[in-house]
CSV table of C-alpha atoms and ligand atoms in Angstrom, one decimal:
chain,number,residue,atom,x,y,z
A,1,UNK,CA,0.0,-0.1,0.0
A,2,UNK,CA,1.3,3.5,-0.9
A,3,UNK,CA,1.9,5.8,2.1
A,4,UNK,CA,3.3,8.9,0.3
A,5,UNK,CA,4.6,11.8,2.3
A,6,UNK,CA,2.6,14.2,0.0
A,7,UNK,CA,-1.1,14.5,1.0
A,8,UNK,CA,-4.2,13.1,-0.8
A,9,UNK,CA,-5.9,16.3,-1.9
A,10,UNK,CA,-9.7,16.1,-1.6
A,11,UNK,CA,-11.2,18.9,-3.6
A,12,UNK,CA,-14.5,20.1,-2.5
A,13,UNK,CA,-15.6,20.2,1.4
A,14,UNK,CA,-19.3,19.5,0.9
A,15,UNK,CA,-21.1,16.4,2.7
A,16,UNK,CA,-19.0,14.2,0.2
A,17,UNK,CA,-15.5,15.7,0.5
A,18,UNK,CA,-15.7,16.2,4.0
A,19,UNK,CA,-16.8,12.7,4.6
A,20,UNK,CA,-13.9,11.5,2.3
A,21,UNK,CA,-11.4,13.5,4.2
A,22,UNK,CA,-12.6,12.3,7.7
A,23,UNK,CA,-12.4,8.5,6.4
A,24,UNK,CA,-9.0,9.0,4.9
A,25,UNK,CA,-7.6,10.8,8.0
A,26,UNK,CA,-9.2,8.0,10.2
A,27,UNK,CA,-7.2,5.4,8.2
A,28,UNK,CA,-4.1,7.4,9.1
A,29,UNK,CA,-3.5,9.1,5.6
A,30,UNK,CA,-2.2,12.4,5.1
A,31,UNK,CA,-5.0,14.8,3.8
A,32,UNK,CA,-5.5,18.0,2.4
A,33,UNK,CA,-9.0,19.4,2.3
A,34,UNK,CA,-9.6,22.2,0.0
A,35,UNK,CA,-12.7,24.4,-1.0
A,36,UNK,CA,-13.0,27.5,-2.9
A,37,UNK,CA,-15.7,28.6,-0.2
A,38,UNK,CA,-16.2,27.2,3.3
A,39,UNK,CA,-17.1,23.6,4.3
A,40,UNK,CA,-20.8,23.1,3.2
A,41,UNK,CA,-21.1,26.3,1.3
A,42,UNK,CA,-21.9,24.5,-2.1
A,43,UNK,CA,-25.0,22.5,-2.9
A,44,UNK,CA,-24.8,20.7,0.5
A,45,UNK,CA,-26.2,24.0,2.2
A,46,UNK,CA,-29.2,24.0,-0.1
A,47,UNK,CA,-30.1,20.3,0.5
A,48,UNK,CA,-33.5,19.5,2.0
A,49,UNK,CA,-31.5,16.5,3.6
A,50,UNK,CA,-34.0,13.9,3.8
A,51,UNK,CA,-32.6,10.5,4.9
A,52,UNK,CA,-34.6,7.5,3.6
A,53,UNK,CA,-33.7,4.1,2.6
A,54,UNK,CA,-36.3,3.6,-0.3
A,55,UNK,CA,-33.8,2.8,-3.2
A,56,UNK,CA,-34.3,0.6,-6.4
A,57,UNK,CA,-30.9,-0.9,-6.5
A,58,UNK,CA,-29.6,-3.0,-3.5
A,59,UNK,CA,-26.3,-1.8,-3.5
A,60,UNK,CA,-27.3,1.8,-3.0
A,61,UNK,CA,-30.1,0.6,-0.6
A,62,UNK,CA,-27.3,-1.1,1.4
A,63,UNK,CA,-25.4,2.2,1.5
A,64,UNK,CA,-28.5,4.2,2.4
A,65,UNK,CA,-29.1,1.7,5.4
A,66,UNK,CA,-25.6,2.0,6.6
A,67,UNK,CA,-25.6,5.7,6.3
A,68,UNK,CA,-28.9,6.0,8.2
A,69,UNK,CA,-27.2,3.9,10.9
A,70,UNK,CA,-24.1,6.4,11.0
A,71,UNK,CA,-26.4,9.5,10.9
A,72,UNK,CA,-28.7,8.3,13.6
A,73,UNK,CA,-25.6,7.6,15.9
A,74,UNK,CA,-23.3,10.5,14.9
A,75,UNK,CA,-22.3,11.5,18.4
A,76,UNK,CA,-18.6,10.4,18.0
A,77,UNK,CA,-18.2,12.6,14.8
A,78,UNK,CA,-20.3,15.5,15.7
A,79,UNK,CA,-23.9,16.7,15.2
A,80,UNK,CA,-26.1,15.3,12.5
A,81,UNK,CA,-29.4,16.9,13.7
A,82,UNK,CA,-31.2,13.6,12.7
A,83,UNK,CA,-34.9,13.8,13.2
A,84,UNK,CA,-36.9,10.6,13.1
A,85,UNK,CA,-39.9,11.7,11.5
A,86,UNK,CA,-40.7,8.6,9.3
A,87,UNK,CA,-41.4,8.9,5.7
A,88,UNK,CA,-44.4,7.8,3.4
A,89,UNK,CA,-44.2,6.9,-0.3
A,90,UNK,CA,-47.5,7.4,-1.9
A,91,UNK,CA,-48.2,5.9,-5.5
A,92,UNK,CA,-50.8,5.2,-7.8
A,93,UNK,CA,-51.4,1.8,-9.7
A,94,UNK,CA,-48.7,2.6,-12.3
A,95,UNK,CA,-46.1,2.4,-9.6
A,96,UNK,CA,-47.3,-0.9,-8.1
A,97,UNK,CA,-44.4,-3.1,-9.5
A,98,UNK,CA,-41.6,-0.5,-8.4
A,99,UNK,CA,-43.0,-0.1,-5.1
A,100,UNK,CA,-43.7,-3.7,-4.2
A,101,UNK,CA,-40.2,-4.9,-5.5
A,102,UNK,CA,-38.4,-2.0,-3.5
A,103,UNK,CA,-40.3,-2.8,-0.3
A,104,UNK,CA,-39.6,-6.4,-0.4
A,105,UNK,CA,-36.1,-6.2,-1.2
A,106,UNK,CA,-35.6,-3.6,1.6
A,107,UNK,CA,-37.3,-6.0,4.0
A,108,UNK,CA,-34.5,-8.5,3.0
A,109,UNK,CA,-31.9,-6.0,4.2
A,110,UNK,CA,-33.8,-5.7,7.5
A,111,UNK,CA,-35.3,-2.3,6.8
A,112,UNK,CA,-38.5,-1.7,8.7
A,113,UNK,CA,-41.0,-0.8,5.9
A,114,UNK,CA,-44.8,-1.2,6.1
A,115,UNK,CA,-47.0,-1.6,3.0
A,116,UNK,CA,-50.4,0.0,3.7
A,117,UNK,CA,-53.5,0.2,1.6
A,118,UNK,CA,-55.1,3.8,1.4
A,119,UNK,CA,-57.7,3.1,4.1
A,120,UNK,CA,-55.2,1.7,6.7
A,121,UNK,CA,-53.0,4.7,5.7
A,122,UNK,CA,-55.6,7.1,6.2
A,123,UNK,CA,-56.1,5.9,9.8
A,124,UNK,CA,-52.5,5.9,10.5
A,125,UNK,CA,-51.9,9.4,9.0
A,126,UNK,CA,-55.1,11.3,9.4
A,127,UNK,CA,-53.4,14.8,8.4
A,128,UNK,CA,-52.9,13.2,4.8
A,129,UNK,CA,-55.5,13.1,2.0
A,130,UNK,CA,-54.8,9.9,0.0
A,131,UNK,CA,-57.0,10.5,-3.1
A,132,UNK,CA,-55.7,9.0,-6.1
A,133,UNK,CA,-53.4,6.8,-4.1
A,134,UNK,CA,-53.4,3.0,-4.4
A,135,UNK,CA,-50.1,2.1,-2.6
A,136,UNK,CA,-48.3,3.4,0.5
A,137,UNK,CA,-45.0,2.5,1.9
A,138,UNK,CA,-43.9,3.6,5.2
A,139,UNK,CA,-40.5,3.8,6.6
A,140,UNK,CA,-40.6,4.4,10.3
A,141,UNK,CA,-37.0,4.8,10.9
A,142,UNK,CA,-36.2,7.5,8.1
A,143,UNK,CA,-36.3,11.3,8.6
A,144,UNK,CA,-34.0,14.0,8.0
A,145,UNK,CA,-30.7,15.6,9.2
A,146,UNK,CA,-28.8,18.8,9.1
A,147,UNK,CA,-26.6,18.7,6.1
A,148,UNK,CA,-24.5,21.5,6.9
A,149,UNK,CA,-24.0,20.1,10.4
A,150,UNK,CA,-23.0,16.9,9.1
A,151,UNK,CA,-20.5,18.2,6.5
A,152,UNK,CA,-18.8,20.6,9.0
A,153,UNK,CA,-18.7,17.9,11.6
A,154,UNK,CA,-16.8,15.6,9.3
A,155,UNK,CA,-14.5,18.6,8.2
A,156,UNK,CA,-13.7,19.2,11.8
A,157,UNK,CA,-13.3,15.7,12.9
A,158,UNK,CA,-10.9,15.4,9.8
A,159,UNK,CA,-8.9,18.4,11.3
A,160,UNK,CA,-8.7,16.7,14.7
A,161,UNK,CA,-7.4,13.5,13.0
A,162,UNK,CA,-4.5,15.4,11.4
A,163,UNK,CA,-6.0,16.7,8.0
A,164,UNK,CA,-4.8,20.0,6.7
A,165,UNK,CA,-7.4,22.4,5.3
A,166,UNK,CA,-7.3,25.3,2.8
A,167,UNK,CA,-10.6,27.1,2.5
A,168,UNK,CA,-11.5,29.9,0.3
A,169,UNK,CA,-9.0,28.8,-2.4
A,170,UNK,CA,-10.2,27.8,-5.9
A,171,UNK,CA,-8.4,24.9,-7.5
A,172,UNK,CA,-7.9,25.9,-10.9
A,173,UNK,CA,-6.4,22.7,-12.5
A,174,UNK,CA,-4.7,19.6,-11.7
A,175,UNK,CA,-1.0,19.4,-12.9
A,176,UNK,CA,0.1,16.1,-14.1
A,177,UNK,CA,3.5,14.6,-14.6
A,178,UNK,CA,4.8,13.5,-17.9
A,179,UNK,CA,3.3,10.1,-17.5
A,180,UNK,CA,-0.2,11.5,-16.8
A,181,UNK,CA,-0.1,10.9,-13.0
A,182,UNK,CA,-1.4,13.4,-10.4
A,183,UNK,CA,1.5,15.8,-9.5
A,184,UNK,CA,0.0,18.9,-7.8
A,185,UNK,CA,-3.1,21.1,-7.5
A,186,UNK,CA,-2.7,24.6,-8.9
A,187,UNK,CA,-4.8,27.5,-7.3
A,188,UNK,CA,-6.1,30.4,-9.2
A,189,UNK,CA,-3.5,32.7,-7.8
A,190,UNK,CA,-0.9,30.4,-9.6
A,191,UNK,CA,0.5,28.7,-6.3
A,192,UNK,CA,0.5,25.0,-6.3
A,193,UNK,CA,0.9,22.1,-3.8
A,194,UNK,CA,2.3,18.7,-4.5
A,195,UNK,CA,-0.1,15.7,-3.9
A,196,UNK,CA,0.2,12.1,-4.3
A,197,UNK,CA,-3.4,11.9,-5.4
A,198,UNK,CA,-6.6,14.0,-5.8
A,199,UNK,CA,-10.1,13.2,-5.0
A,200,UNK,CA,-12.7,15.4,-6.8
A,201,UNK,CA,-15.8,16.1,-4.8
A,202,UNK,CA,-16.5,19.0,-6.7
A,203,UNK,CA,-20.2,18.5,-7.7
A,204,UNK,CA,-21.4,20.7,-10.7
A,205,UNK,CA,-18.0,22.2,-10.8
A,206,UNK,CA,-16.3,19.2,-11.9
A,207,UNK,CA,-16.2,19.5,-15.5
A,208,UNK,CA,-14.9,22.9,-15.3
A,209,UNK,CA,-11.8,21.8,-13.3
A,210,UNK,CA,-11.3,18.8,-15.6
A,211,UNK,CA,-11.5,21.0,-18.6
A,212,UNK,CA,-8.8,23.2,-17.4
A,213,UNK,CA,-6.6,20.1,-16.7
A,214,UNK,CA,-6.9,18.3,-19.9
A,215,UNK,CA,-8.9,19.9,-22.9
A,216,UNK,CA,-10.8,16.7,-23.7
A,217,UNK,CA,-11.6,15.5,-20.1
A,218,UNK,CA,-15.1,15.6,-19.1
A,219,UNK,CA,-17.7,13.5,-17.2
A,220,UNK,CA,-21.2,12.6,-18.4
A,221,UNK,CA,-22.8,15.0,-16.0
A,222,UNK,CA,-24.7,18.2,-16.0
A,223,UNK,CA,-26.1,20.7,-13.6
A,224,UNK,CA,-30.0,21.2,-13.2
A,225,UNK,CA,-31.8,23.8,-11.1
A,226,UNK,CA,-34.3,22.5,-8.3
A,227,UNK,CA,-36.6,25.0,-6.9
A,228,UNK,CA,-37.8,24.7,-3.3
A,229,UNK,CA,-40.7,26.4,-1.6
A,230,UNK,CA,-40.4,27.1,2.2
A,231,UNK,CA,-44.0,27.5,3.8
A,232,UNK,CA,-44.8,28.4,7.3
A,233,UNK,CA,-47.3,25.8,8.6
A,234,UNK,CA,-50.5,26.7,10.3
A,235,UNK,CA,-51.1,26.2,13.9
A,236,UNK,CA,-52.4,22.6,14.6
A,237,UNK,CA,-49.9,21.2,12.0
A,238,UNK,CA,-46.7,22.0,13.7
A,239,UNK,CA,-43.9,19.9,15.3
A,240,UNK,CA,-42.5,16.7,13.9
A,241,UNK,CA,-44.7,15.3,11.1
A,242,UNK,CA,-44.0,12.4,8.6
A,243,UNK,CA,-42.3,13.4,5.4
A,244,UNK,CA,-44.2,12.7,2.2
A,245,UNK,CA,-42.9,11.5,-1.0
A,246,UNK,CA,-46.0,12.0,-3.3
A,247,UNK,CA,-45.0,10.0,-6.3
A,248,UNK,CA,-48.3,10.5,-8.0
A,249,UNK,CA,-47.7,14.5,-8.1
A,250,UNK,CA,-44.0,14.1,-8.3
A,251,UNK,CA,-43.5,16.3,-5.2
A,252,UNK,CA,-42.2,15.9,-1.8
A,253,UNK,CA,-43.2,17.5,1.4
A,254,UNK,CA,-40.8,17.9,4.4
A,255,UNK,CA,-42.2,19.4,7.6
A,256,UNK,CA,-39.1,20.9,9.1
A,257,UNK,CA,-38.4,22.0,12.7
A,258,UNK,CA,-41.3,23.4,14.7
A,259,UNK,CA,-43.2,25.4,11.9
A,260,UNK,CA,-41.6,25.2,8.5
A,261,UNK,CA,-42.8,23.1,5.6
A,262,UNK,CA,-40.5,22.5,2.5
A,263,UNK,CA,-41.7,21.5,-0.9
A,264,UNK,CA,-39.5,20.2,-3.7
A,265,UNK,CA,-39.8,18.3,-7.0
A,266,UNK,CA,-39.6,14.5,-8.1
A,267,UNK,CA,-40.1,15.5,-11.7
A,268,UNK,CA,-37.5,14.0,-13.9
A,269,UNK,CA,-38.1,16.7,-16.6
A,270,UNK,CA,-36.5,19.1,-14.2
A,271,UNK,CA,-33.5,16.9,-13.8
A,272,UNK,CA,-33.1,16.7,-17.6
A,273,UNK,CA,-32.9,20.5,-18.1
A,274,UNK,CA,-29.3,21.4,-18.2
A,275,UNK,CA,-28.2,24.8,-16.9
A,276,UNK,CA,-24.7,26.6,-16.6
A,277,UNK,CA,-23.6,26.3,-12.9
A,278,UNK,CA,-22.3,29.8,-13.1
A,279,UNK,CA,-25.7,31.1,-14.0
A,280,UNK,CA,-28.0,29.2,-11.9
A,281,UNK,CA,-31.3,31.2,-11.6
A,282,UNK,CA,-32.1,32.5,-8.2
A,283,UNK,CA,-35.6,33.2,-8.4
A,284,UNK,CA,-38.4,30.4,-8.1
A,285,UNK,CA,-41.1,31.2,-10.6
A,286,UNK,CA,-44.7,32.0,-9.7
A,287,UNK,CA,-45.9,28.9,-11.8
A,288,UNK,CA,-43.6,26.7,-9.4
A,289,UNK,CA,-44.7,28.3,-6.2
A,290,UNK,CA,-48.6,28.0,-7.0
A,291,UNK,CA,-48.0,24.3,-8.2
A,292,UNK,CA,-46.1,23.5,-5.0
A,293,UNK,CA,-48.7,25.4,-2.8
A,294,UNK,CA,-51.8,23.6,-4.6
A,295,UNK,CA,-50.1,20.2,-4.5
A,296,UNK,CA,-49.3,20.6,-0.8
A,297,UNK,CA,-52.6,21.6,0.1
A,298,UNK,CA,-54.4,18.9,-1.8
A,299,UNK,CA,-52.3,16.3,0.0
A,300,UNK,CA,-52.0,17.8,3.5
A,301,UNK,CA,-55.3,19.7,3.8
A,302,UNK,CA,-54.0,21.6,7.0
A,303,UNK,CA,-51.5,23.2,4.5
A,304,UNK,CA,-54.5,25.3,2.9
A,305,UNK,CA,-53.7,27.8,5.7
A,306,UNK,CA,-49.9,27.7,5.1
A,307,UNK,CA,-48.2,30.8,3.9
A,308,UNK,CA,-45.2,31.3,1.9
A,309,UNK,CA,-42.0,32.0,4.0
A,310,UNK,CA,-39.3,32.0,1.2
A,311,UNK,CA,-38.1,30.0,-1.6
A,312,UNK,CA,-34.7,29.1,-3.2
A,313,UNK,CA,-33.1,27.0,-6.1
A,314,UNK,CA,-30.5,24.5,-5.5
A,315,UNK,CA,-28.2,22.5,-8.2
A,316,UNK,CA,-28.1,18.7,-8.7
A,317,UNK,CA,-25.2,17.1,-10.4
A,318,UNK,CA,-27.1,15.0,-12.6
A,319,UNK,CA,-25.9,11.7,-14.5
A,320,UNK,CA,-27.6,9.7,-17.2
A,321,UNK,CA,-28.7,7.0,-14.9
A,322,UNK,CA,-29.1,9.4,-11.5
A,323,UNK,CA,-26.3,7.6,-9.8
A,324,UNK,CA,-22.8,8.9,-8.6
A,325,UNK,CA,-19.6,8.3,-10.6
A,326,UNK,CA,-16.9,6.8,-8.3
A,327,UNK,CA,-13.8,6.0,-9.9
A,328,UNK,CA,-10.2,6.6,-10.8
A,329,UNK,CA,-10.1,8.5,-13.8
A,330,UNK,CA,-7.4,6.6,-15.4
A,331,UNK,CA,-9.2,5.8,-18.5
A,332,UNK,CA,-9.5,9.6,-19.3
A,333,UNK,CA,-5.5,9.7,-18.9
A,334,UNK,CA,-5.5,11.0,-15.3
A,335,UNK,CA,-3.7,8.6,-12.9
A,336,UNK,CA,-4.3,8.9,-9.1
A,337,UNK,CA,-7.2,11.2,-9.8
A,338,UNK,CA,-10.4,9.9,-8.3
A,339,UNK,CA,-14.0,11.3,-8.5
A,340,UNK,CA,-17.3,11.2,-6.3
A,341,UNK,CA,-19.5,13.2,-8.4
A,342,UNK,CA,-22.9,13.1,-10.1
A,343,UNK,CA,-24.8,12.3,-6.9
A,344,UNK,CA,-28.0,13.3,-8.9
A,345,UNK,CA,-30.0,15.1,-6.1
A,346,UNK,CA,-29.8,12.2,-3.4
A,347,UNK,CA,-26.0,12.4,-2.1
A,348,UNK,CA,-26.4,13.7,1.2
A,349,UNK,CA,-27.9,10.8,2.9
A,350,UNK,CA,-25.2,8.5,1.3
A,351,UNK,CA,-22.3,10.5,2.5
A,352,UNK,CA,-21.3,8.3,5.4
A,353,UNK,CA,-21.0,5.3,2.8
A,354,UNK,CA,-19.7,7.3,-0.1
A,355,UNK,CA,-16.9,8.7,2.1
A,356,UNK,CA,-16.1,5.4,3.1
A,357,UNK,CA,-16.1,3.9,-0.3
A,358,UNK,CA,-14.2,6.6,-1.8
A,359,UNK,CA,-11.5,6.6,1.0
A,360,UNK,CA,-11.0,2.9,0.6
A,361,UNK,CA,-10.2,3.2,-3.1
A,362,UNK,CA,-8.2,6.3,-2.9
A,363,UNK,CA,-6.1,4.7,-0.2
A,364,UNK,CA,-5.6,1.6,-2.5
A,365,UNK,CA,-7.3,-0.7,-0.1
A,366,UNK,CA,-8.5,-4.1,-1.8
A,367,UNK,CA,-11.1,-4.7,0.9
A,368,UNK,CA,-14.3,-2.8,-0.2
A,369,UNK,CA,-17.1,-2.3,2.3
A,370,UNK,CA,-19.2,-1.4,-0.7
A,371,UNK,CA,-18.4,-2.5,-4.1
A,372,UNK,CA,-17.4,0.6,-6.1
A,373,UNK,CA,-17.5,-1.2,-9.5
A,374,UNK,CA,-21.2,-0.4,-9.6
A,375,UNK,CA,-20.4,3.3,-9.8
A,376,UNK,CA,-17.6,3.0,-12.4
A,377,UNK,CA,-17.3,5.5,-15.3
A,378,UNK,CA,-17.4,2.7,-17.6
A,379,UNK,CA,-20.9,1.8,-17.2
A,380,UNK,CA,-22.0,4.6,-19.4
A,381,UNK,CA,-20.2,3.0,-22.3
A,382,UNK,CA,-20.8,-0.7,-21.4
A,383,UNK,CA,-24.5,0.0,-20.6
A,384,UNK,CA,-24.4,-1.7,-17.3
A,385,UNK,CA,-26.5,1.4,-15.8
A,386,UNK,CA,-27.8,1.3,-12.3
A,387,UNK,CA,-31.4,1.4,-13.7
A,388,UNK,CA,-34.4,2.6,-11.5
A,389,UNK,CA,-37.4,0.4,-10.8
A,390,UNK,CA,-39.4,3.5,-11.2
A,391,UNK,CA,-40.3,5.0,-14.6
A,392,UNK,CA,-40.7,8.8,-14.7
A,393,UNK,CA,-39.9,9.4,-11.2
A,394,UNK,CA,-36.7,11.7,-10.4
A,395,UNK,CA,-34.3,11.4,-7.6
A,396,UNK,CA,-35.8,8.1,-6.0
A,397,UNK,CA,-33.6,6.1,-8.3
B,1,LIG,C1,-32.5,21.4,-3.5
B,1,LIG,C2,-31.9,20.3,-3.1
B,1,LIG,C3,-32.5,19.3,-2.3
B,1,LIG,C4,-31.7,18.1,-2.0
B,1,LIG,N1,-32.4,17.1,-1.1
B,1,LIG,C5,-31.7,15.9,-0.8
B,1,LIG,C6,-32.2,15.0,0.0
B,1,LIG,O1,-33.4,15.2,0.5
B,1,LIG,N2,-31.5,14.0,0.4
B,1,LIG,C7,-30.4,13.9,0.0
B,1,LIG,O2,-29.5,12.8,0.2
B,1,LIG,N3,-29.7,14.6,-1.0
B,1,LIG,C8,-30.3,15.7,-1.3
B,1,LIG,N4,-29.6,16.7,-2.1
B,1,LIG,C9,-28.5,16.2,-2.7
B,1,LIG,C10,-27.4,16.5,-1.8
B,1,LIG,O3,-27.5,17.8,-1.1
B,1,LIG,C11,-26.1,16.5,-2.5
B,1,LIG,O4,-26.1,15.3,-3.3
B,1,LIG,C12,-24.9,16.6,-1.6
B,1,LIG,O5,-25.0,17.6,-0.3
B,1,LIG,C13,-23.7,17.0,-2.4
B,1,LIG,O6,-22.6,17.2,-1.7
B,1,LIG,P1,-21.3,17.4,-2.4
B,1,LIG,O7,-20.2,17.7,-1.2
B,1,LIG,O8,-21.0,16.5,-3.4
B,1,LIG,O9,-21.3,18.7,-3.3
B,1,LIG,P2,-21.2,20.3,-2.7
B,1,LIG,O10,-21.9,20.5,-1.5
B,1,LIG,O11,-21.6,21.2,-3.8
B,1,LIG,O12,-19.7,20.5,-2.4
B,1,LIG,C14,-18.8,20.6,-3.5
B,1,LIG,C15,-17.7,21.6,-3.0
B,1,LIG,O13,-16.8,21.7,-4.0
B,1,LIG,C16,-16.2,23.0,-4.0
B,1,LIG,N5,-15.6,23.2,-5.2
B,1,LIG,C17,-16.0,22.9,-6.6
B,1,LIG,N6,-15.0,23.0,-7.5
B,1,LIG,C18,-13.9,23.5,-6.8
B,1,LIG,C19,-12.7,24.0,-7.2
B,1,LIG,N7,-12.3,24.0,-8.5
B,1,LIG,N8,-11.8,24.3,-6.2
B,1,LIG,C20,-12.0,24.4,-4.9
B,1,LIG,N9,-13.4,24.0,-4.5
B,1,LIG,C21,-14.3,23.5,-5.3
B,1,LIG,C22,-17.5,23.9,-3.7
B,1,LIG,O14,-17.2,25.1,-3.3
B,1,LIG,C23,-18.4,23.1,-3.1
B,1,LIG,O15,-18.3,23.5,-1.5
B,1,LIG,C24,-30.6,17.7,-2.4
B,1,LIG,C25,-29.8,18.9,-3.1
B,1,LIG,C26,-30.6,20.1,-3.3
B,1,LIG,C27,-29.9,21.2,-4.1
């Protein structure tokens, strides 16, 4: 195993990079964590941070189960702010196949899930209106966490374990040696630092860094803009309430804190719309706000008396099969350069498992807690995609 005296540079200190840095530092590796902003200042700060295990593919479901366990018991690392609200998934008959198969494979992994018919669901969740719904899956152990708290906790624990950090510094490009191996990272001010390896956790900014490094280097990923409405809940519908993934309306509803309520989209059309990450729109349109408010009050009648608190747009780093790319980029001629990007709008909850997986491959370990081959870049050319059991639902891949 290679124990170079030069650090492994982890570029990007969101929930992904901070977790990678923590896991590498815990393995005794020399680590340099770098960000152009502060830890969690990228898309992590915009996350609605749902923590669920409902996933189509077994490998990702196993990673979600592991990660849920870590986020529920985060005390040795820091504060995750996990709230065990439970989460329900509502579908009509067209989603029957997907929901049944997911629920049965989750049960085999030991996840508590309950399949309810709409009548039983209405008794269990009297706040919700189940019109148009044929199938309900309930995950009692899911919830939500504090994405910024998790990322900053991982970053500070990595520092305690010896990682060095440079924040407020944009990495302009990676410098390679004559054989195409990672040599150093070059900052925008022209200075550079030697590194044995680099791990890109740079989300929607990845292709810009790769393009500056090698003119033809780019990954099959793009940025998309996701509007979120924040509503204030009326009296009587406050406190911890179940999260609703309304697959029929392609929206999700997340009661947060004492009195807020977040609405976001599960519409794959939004995922497909490519935007320039440097010019992400900042205002949520009136059409979206009305659609969100109407959908929320149809599904949760109490929300007819909710009022708009604020709104914002966050970016997803999408890939064609809605799953991350975790790999060494040697097939692009970049040796000792690794990436964990393309998280496609569901990477927060997976950050404990992704951080461990990436640290293991970057450290050269041959023991893999989670098999990284599922996330290899080559799947986009070999066609071994991580297909969702859902058709036409975004994010819940
Ligand atoms: C609206 C919204 C809702 C979401 N909801 C959920 C959810 O409910 N559950 C869930 O699991 N996930 C959710 N996600 C997705 C999840 O938040 C992200 O997948 C995850 O937080 C991404 O973390 P990251 O570390 O990969 O990216 P980021 O947090 O974006 O971190 C990347 C970092 O890299 C830095 N960087 C980039 N390029 C450079 C460079 N060249 N030099 C130096 N630094 C650089 C940036 O400054 C940034 O801090 C949501 C995302 C959004 C936007």
